[in-house]
Amino acid sequence: MSIVAKAQPTAAERVPDAERDTAQLLLEWWDRERRDLPWRAPPGGQSDPYHVWLSEIMLQQTTVKAVIPYYQGFLARWPTVAALAAASLDQVLAAWAGLGYYSRARNLYQCAQVVSQRLGGRFPSSEAELMALPGIGPYTAAAIAAIAFGVPTMPVDGNIERVMARLFAKAEPLATIKPSLRVLAASLLPPARAGDFAQGLMDLGASVCTPKRPSCLMCPLQRRCAGHAQGLAAMLPIKPAKADRPLRVGLAFVALREDGTVLLRRRPDAGLLGGMLEVPSTAWSDTLPPLDQALRAAPVHGQWWAVPGTVTHTFTHFRLELMVYRAVVPIDTPLTFWADPQHCRWLARRSFETAALPSVMRKVLAHGLREQ
Ligand code: SF4
């Protein structure tokens, strides 16, 4: 009688319980379908903590597509955290211009200073130490720890919450089940490859288990998914209806000097668009002040005339509508008290592209300087 040696179990067969099956299924899918993103290490490689940190900060509140050119620009200019720390805040804000949520750029810069000057240029690997750094919250700390250092922890953002709510058919309001979704996500962690598992879930949420129309037929977790089995997938997680954003209005002053420069002002470091350049304007409030009163807030005396149309912009918590006034003034025009002169500068139009101008101010300048 011949003895036939038993074949070695496959990776999938070595994972007996249902929870680990889910992780294995996801990792096998990710090994085939992973997105090739510039901050990721090649398959089997080790991610650079600087790359992971930079990309995770940029990706907060923003899409991968929007982030890629910024990430590549930052890395080309500042290839290490020490190089970033050696830049000036204004250079960093200018390179960040257009990506929004500018407090992230200020925190990014501060964090680079701390890592470079106090930590010898090395990011710590523990979540607790990472969270002590400027701009790094629990999610980002877990993402860096898992992806760059292989720490067995689970970063859970809105995308992963959505996948968990569907996988486990959690039909209670999202706000009440966030802690339990984190526990459920952690329960799926495989014994190794924590970073790959997190990135796999991120990719699944971005390309398959999408917010409006999940592609369940293509999903590697379909057989494990209670939300799909119960026909609930597309309606989960349960979120409150979005409140309408209030409208704020104001009047912006595009002052064009005869030498072709335009008056811009640096905003205070704290608060909305902190540290960025702006076109001087009235306060943004519920109603416009009477025109004569609004014009008294102009940064220079001159013949102000209204540029037809308005500029609109949507911030997270409000919509903004600005009327734009324009004046051409002599080179020696003094600034008024309202201009806050020590924060003002006249900037050549060719320098706009590399200036720390947020999107809303680029719109105002394009509108105010267009040929009539
Ligand atoms: Fe999401 Fe559908 Fe996959 Fe469930 S089966 S995880 S709902 S894509």
XYZ file of C-alpha atoms and ligand atoms in Angstrom:
380
model
C 0.000 0.000 0.000
C 1.494 3.290 -1.013
C 1.402 6.254 1.289
C 0.458 9.544 -0.335
C 1.868 12.583 1.408
C -0.815 15.083 2.329
C -0.509 18.270 0.321
C 0.504 21.387 2.267
C -2.598 23.455 3.100
C -3.048 26.598 1.098
C -2.956 29.988 2.822
C -6.749 30.085 2.782
C -6.997 26.621 4.358
C -4.690 27.675 7.172
C -7.197 30.343 8.219
C -9.980 28.390 9.867
C -12.359 30.862 11.485
C -14.767 33.157 9.733
C -13.168 36.390 10.812
C -9.737 35.484 9.595
C -11.263 34.229 6.366
C -12.483 37.738 5.735
C -8.976 39.145 6.157
C -7.478 36.468 3.946
C -10.042 37.079 1.223
C -9.370 40.775 1.333
C -5.582 40.390 1.237
C -5.748 37.976 -1.694
C -7.934 40.455 -3.566
C -5.627 43.348 -2.669
C -2.555 41.476 -3.857
C -4.241 41.305 -7.262
C -6.100 44.610 -7.420
C -4.165 47.102 -5.281
C -4.022 50.665 -6.517
C -0.596 51.819 -7.553
C -0.237 55.048 -5.563
C 2.968 57.093 -5.438
C 3.299 56.932 -1.649
C 2.961 53.166 -1.471
C 5.846 50.736 -1.250
C 5.996 48.101 -4.006
C 4.423 44.727 -3.123
C 6.313 43.172 -0.242
C 8.312 46.369 0.342
C 8.466 48.569 3.417
C 6.705 51.940 3.301
C 8.673 55.049 4.220
C 7.098 56.732 7.294
C 7.663 60.176 5.760
C 5.757 59.153 2.629
C 2.912 57.610 4.627
C 2.627 60.611 6.955
C 2.714 63.164 4.123
C 0.091 61.320 2.093
C -2.200 60.666 5.065
C -2.182 64.342 6.086
C -2.898 65.396 2.504
C -5.668 62.812 2.114
C -7.682 64.122 5.071
C -10.867 65.623 3.578
C -9.491 65.325 0.038
C -9.528 62.801 -2.790
C -6.625 60.655 -3.971
C -6.850 62.251 -7.405
C -6.488 65.758 -5.966
C -3.641 64.734 -3.677
C -1.325 62.956 -6.151
C 0.141 66.070 -7.874
C 0.603 67.828 -4.518
C 2.273 64.789 -3.003
C 4.611 64.451 -5.962
C 5.406 68.171 -5.873
C 6.205 68.090 -2.152
C 8.370 65.012 -2.474
C 10.301 66.408 -5.426
C 10.984 69.616 -3.534
C 11.393 68.214 -0.026
C 12.455 64.567 -0.320
C 12.952 64.109 3.427
C 11.286 65.362 6.572
C 14.489 67.304 7.347
C 14.252 69.098 3.998
C 10.618 69.968 4.680
C 11.513 71.273 8.139
C 14.205 73.489 6.600
C 11.668 75.215 4.326
C 9.770 78.315 5.456
C 6.104 78.171 6.451
C 5.262 80.516 3.587
C 6.919 78.154 1.093
C 4.934 75.227 2.482
C 1.655 77.172 2.447
C 2.338 78.262 -1.135
C 2.995 74.659 -2.204
C -0.197 73.600 -0.402
C -2.336 76.342 -2.011
C -5.427 74.836 -3.628
C -5.514 71.707 -1.455
C -7.700 73.390 1.182
C -7.972 73.026 4.959
C -4.850 75.071 5.490
C -4.497 74.272 9.184
C -3.269 70.890 7.937
C -0.355 72.578 6.170
C 0.580 74.560 9.263
C 0.445 71.432 11.416
C 2.388 69.503 8.793
C 5.132 72.097 8.959
C 5.193 72.090 12.766
C 5.298 68.310 12.829
C 8.247 68.295 10.416
C 10.058 70.684 12.764
C 9.484 68.421 15.770
C 10.471 65.210 13.983
C 13.521 66.799 12.444
C 14.784 68.758 15.433
C 13.710 66.698 18.443
C 13.426 63.169 17.103
C 16.493 63.038 14.886
C 14.447 62.944 11.698
C 12.756 59.644 12.560
C 9.035 59.210 13.034
C 8.109 57.184 16.135
C 6.358 53.875 15.532
C 3.845 53.782 18.389
C 0.402 55.319 18.063
C 0.763 57.146 21.381
C 3.995 58.866 20.325
C 2.629 59.634 16.886
C -0.475 61.221 18.390
C 1.712 63.542 20.447
C 2.911 65.160 17.189
C 1.164 68.216 15.688
C -1.699 67.404 13.336
C -1.710 63.645 13.962
C -4.976 62.285 15.365
C -5.977 58.705 16.189
C -6.736 57.706 12.595
C -3.502 59.074 11.121
C -1.443 57.634 13.977
C -2.941 54.184 13.403
C -2.426 54.469 9.628
C 1.264 55.392 9.991
C 1.845 52.747 12.670
C 0.207 49.999 10.612
C 1.435 50.910 7.125
C 4.944 52.171 7.856
C 5.827 50.045 10.874
C 3.567 46.974 10.650
C 2.031 47.623 14.081
C -1.110 45.445 14.405
C -3.620 48.248 14.619
C -6.565 49.312 12.527
C -7.017 52.857 11.203
C -10.736 53.473 10.754
C -11.886 56.426 8.680
C -15.231 57.125 7.027
C -14.542 54.674 4.202
C -13.718 51.813 6.517
C -16.689 52.662 8.747
C -18.896 52.309 5.691
C -17.444 48.905 4.779
C -17.836 47.686 8.375
C -21.418 48.955 8.677
C -22.266 46.985 5.532
C -20.268 43.863 6.291
C -21.975 43.540 9.668
C -25.351 45.034 8.595
C -25.279 47.719 11.257
C -28.456 49.682 10.589
C -28.336 52.036 13.577
C -27.401 55.714 13.046
C -23.696 55.981 12.257
C -23.033 58.454 15.062
C -24.119 55.878 17.658
C -22.160 52.910 16.281
C -18.767 54.403 15.459
C -17.036 52.835 18.486
C -18.494 49.416 17.722
C -17.442 49.698 14.065
C -13.872 50.305 15.236
C -14.058 47.197 17.409
C -15.453 45.154 14.517
C -12.717 46.377 12.171
C -10.058 45.494 14.747
C -11.601 42.036 15.149
C -10.807 41.328 11.494
C -7.110 42.212 11.753
C -4.967 39.362 10.440
C -2.022 38.159 12.554
C 0.396 39.715 10.034
C 0.240 42.352 7.266
C -1.736 44.893 9.298
C -0.697 47.701 6.953
C -1.702 45.761 3.849
C -5.039 44.911 5.423
C -5.730 48.571 6.188
C -4.745 49.593 2.669
C -6.840 46.776 1.252
C -9.914 48.045 3.084
C -9.139 51.585 1.928
C -8.978 50.371 -1.684
C -12.132 48.294 -1.294
C -13.985 51.361 0.039
C -12.654 53.523 -2.777
C -13.262 51.224 -5.729
C -15.824 48.526 -4.823
C -17.764 49.335 -1.657
C -18.374 52.910 -2.776
C -20.794 55.256 -0.984
C -23.735 55.301 -3.419
C -23.566 52.144 -5.529
C -21.447 49.381 -4.054
C -20.290 46.874 -6.687
C -21.194 43.832 -4.619
C -20.917 41.461 -7.581
C -17.209 42.266 -7.832
C -16.563 42.265 -4.104
C -14.188 39.700 -2.585
C -16.165 39.868 0.674
C -19.598 39.355 -0.833
C -20.131 35.940 0.763
C -19.201 37.380 4.151
C -21.315 40.494 3.867
C -24.483 40.636 5.975
C -25.487 43.985 4.481
C -25.427 42.509 0.986
C -27.260 39.349 2.103
C -29.996 41.463 3.670
C -30.283 43.841 0.696
C -29.207 46.776 2.846
C -25.807 47.548 1.330
C -26.513 50.793 -0.504
C -28.449 52.370 2.379
C -25.740 51.772 4.988
C -24.382 53.439 7.004
C -27.336 55.482 8.236
C -26.339 59.136 8.229
C -28.377 62.211 9.189
C -29.588 64.378 6.309
C -27.068 67.088 5.514
C -28.036 70.510 6.801
C -27.978 73.317 4.260
C -24.844 75.415 4.467
C -25.636 79.023 5.393
C -24.740 81.763 2.933
C -22.247 84.487 3.795
C -21.655 87.525 1.649
C -18.963 90.164 1.355
C -17.275 92.612 -0.904
C -13.691 92.047 -2.119
C -11.322 94.771 -3.323
C -8.937 94.028 -6.172
C -6.509 96.949 -6.129
C -4.347 97.001 -9.267
C -1.340 99.295 -9.163
C -0.082 101.035 -12.290
C 3.050 98.864 -12.238
C 0.812 95.798 -12.701
C 1.034 94.508 -9.123
C -2.024 93.593 -7.056
C -2.593 94.227 -3.347
C -2.743 91.066 -1.236
C -2.819 90.545 2.492
C -1.659 87.679 4.714
C -4.476 86.289 6.858
C -3.921 85.652 10.577
C -2.279 82.299 11.281
C -5.227 80.986 13.285
C -8.629 80.301 11.744
C -10.038 79.811 8.272
C -7.384 80.021 5.500
C -4.887 80.845 8.250
C -1.553 82.204 7.014
C -2.720 82.300 3.386
C -2.864 85.364 1.145
C -6.186 87.045 0.479
C -7.695 89.838 -1.535
C -8.746 92.401 1.108
C -12.482 92.320 1.703
C -15.213 93.338 4.084
C -16.180 90.854 6.782
C -18.090 87.826 5.448
C -21.489 87.954 7.118
C -25.194 87.193 6.651
C -25.935 90.480 4.925
C -23.950 93.047 2.999
C -23.473 96.409 4.715
C -24.746 99.478 2.822
C -22.460 100.140 -0.161
C -21.022 103.458 1.099
C -20.130 101.783 4.396
C -18.636 98.739 2.633
C -16.499 100.931 0.369
C -15.067 102.695 3.401
C -13.378 99.353 4.231
C -11.405 99.536 0.958
C -7.619 99.092 1.435
C -6.730 102.103 -0.741
C -8.565 105.242 -1.813
C -9.447 105.135 -5.491
C -12.172 104.930 -8.111
C -13.756 101.615 -7.198
C -16.143 100.067 -9.694
C -18.129 96.864 -9.484
C -16.998 93.987 -11.693
C -20.190 92.405 -13.100
C -21.166 89.060 -11.569
C -20.154 87.468 -8.279
C -17.661 84.898 -7.048
C -19.045 81.907 -5.179
C -17.180 79.315 -3.155
C -18.278 76.497 -0.871
C -16.495 75.920 2.416
C -17.245 73.032 4.748
C -19.651 75.009 6.912
C -20.893 77.824 4.689
C -21.229 79.094 1.147
C -19.611 82.387 0.251
C -20.711 84.910 -2.326
C -18.430 87.870 -2.977
C -19.050 90.972 -5.007
C -15.768 92.184 -6.459
C -14.740 95.823 -6.776
C -11.696 96.909 -8.718
C -9.582 100.072 -8.807
C -6.409 101.038 -10.670
C -4.206 103.187 -8.459
C -0.872 105.055 -8.764
C 2.348 103.439 -7.516
C 2.664 105.756 -4.512
C -0.883 105.137 -3.247
C -0.834 104.754 0.546
C -2.802 101.993 2.247
C -5.739 102.909 4.452
C -6.039 101.951 8.116
C -8.473 99.171 7.105
C -5.877 97.509 4.915
C -3.881 96.269 7.944
C -0.738 97.517 6.153
C 1.909 95.433 7.934
C 0.345 92.275 6.467
C -0.092 93.639 2.950
C 2.145 93.323 -0.075
C 1.922 94.224 -3.742
C 2.424 91.084 -5.777
C 3.204 90.777 -9.490
C 0.650 88.760 -11.399
C 3.320 86.380 -12.695
C 3.937 85.376 -9.048
C 0.340 84.312 -8.392
C 0.946 80.746 -9.481
C 3.506 80.045 -6.765
C 1.936 82.250 -4.072
C 0.025 80.953 -1.036
C -3.314 81.783 -2.603
C -6.264 79.542 -1.693
C -8.732 78.546 -4.408
C -11.345 81.094 -3.376
C -8.837 83.945 -3.731
C -7.666 82.692 -7.101
C -11.310 82.872 -8.196
C -11.601 86.435 -6.888
C -8.431 87.493 -8.717
C -9.478 85.808 -11.961
C -12.853 87.542 -11.753
C -11.511 90.931 -10.684
C -8.686 91.072 -13.229
C -10.469 89.701 -16.268
C -10.639 91.967 -19.307
C -13.980 93.775 -19.520
Fe -19.572 46.437 0.335
Fe -21.161 44.961 -1.243
Fe -18.719 44.105 -0.591
Fe -20.631 44.147 1.219
S -20.593 42.909 -0.637
S -18.539 44.841 1.512
S -21.757 45.996 0.625
S -19.238 45.916 -1.832
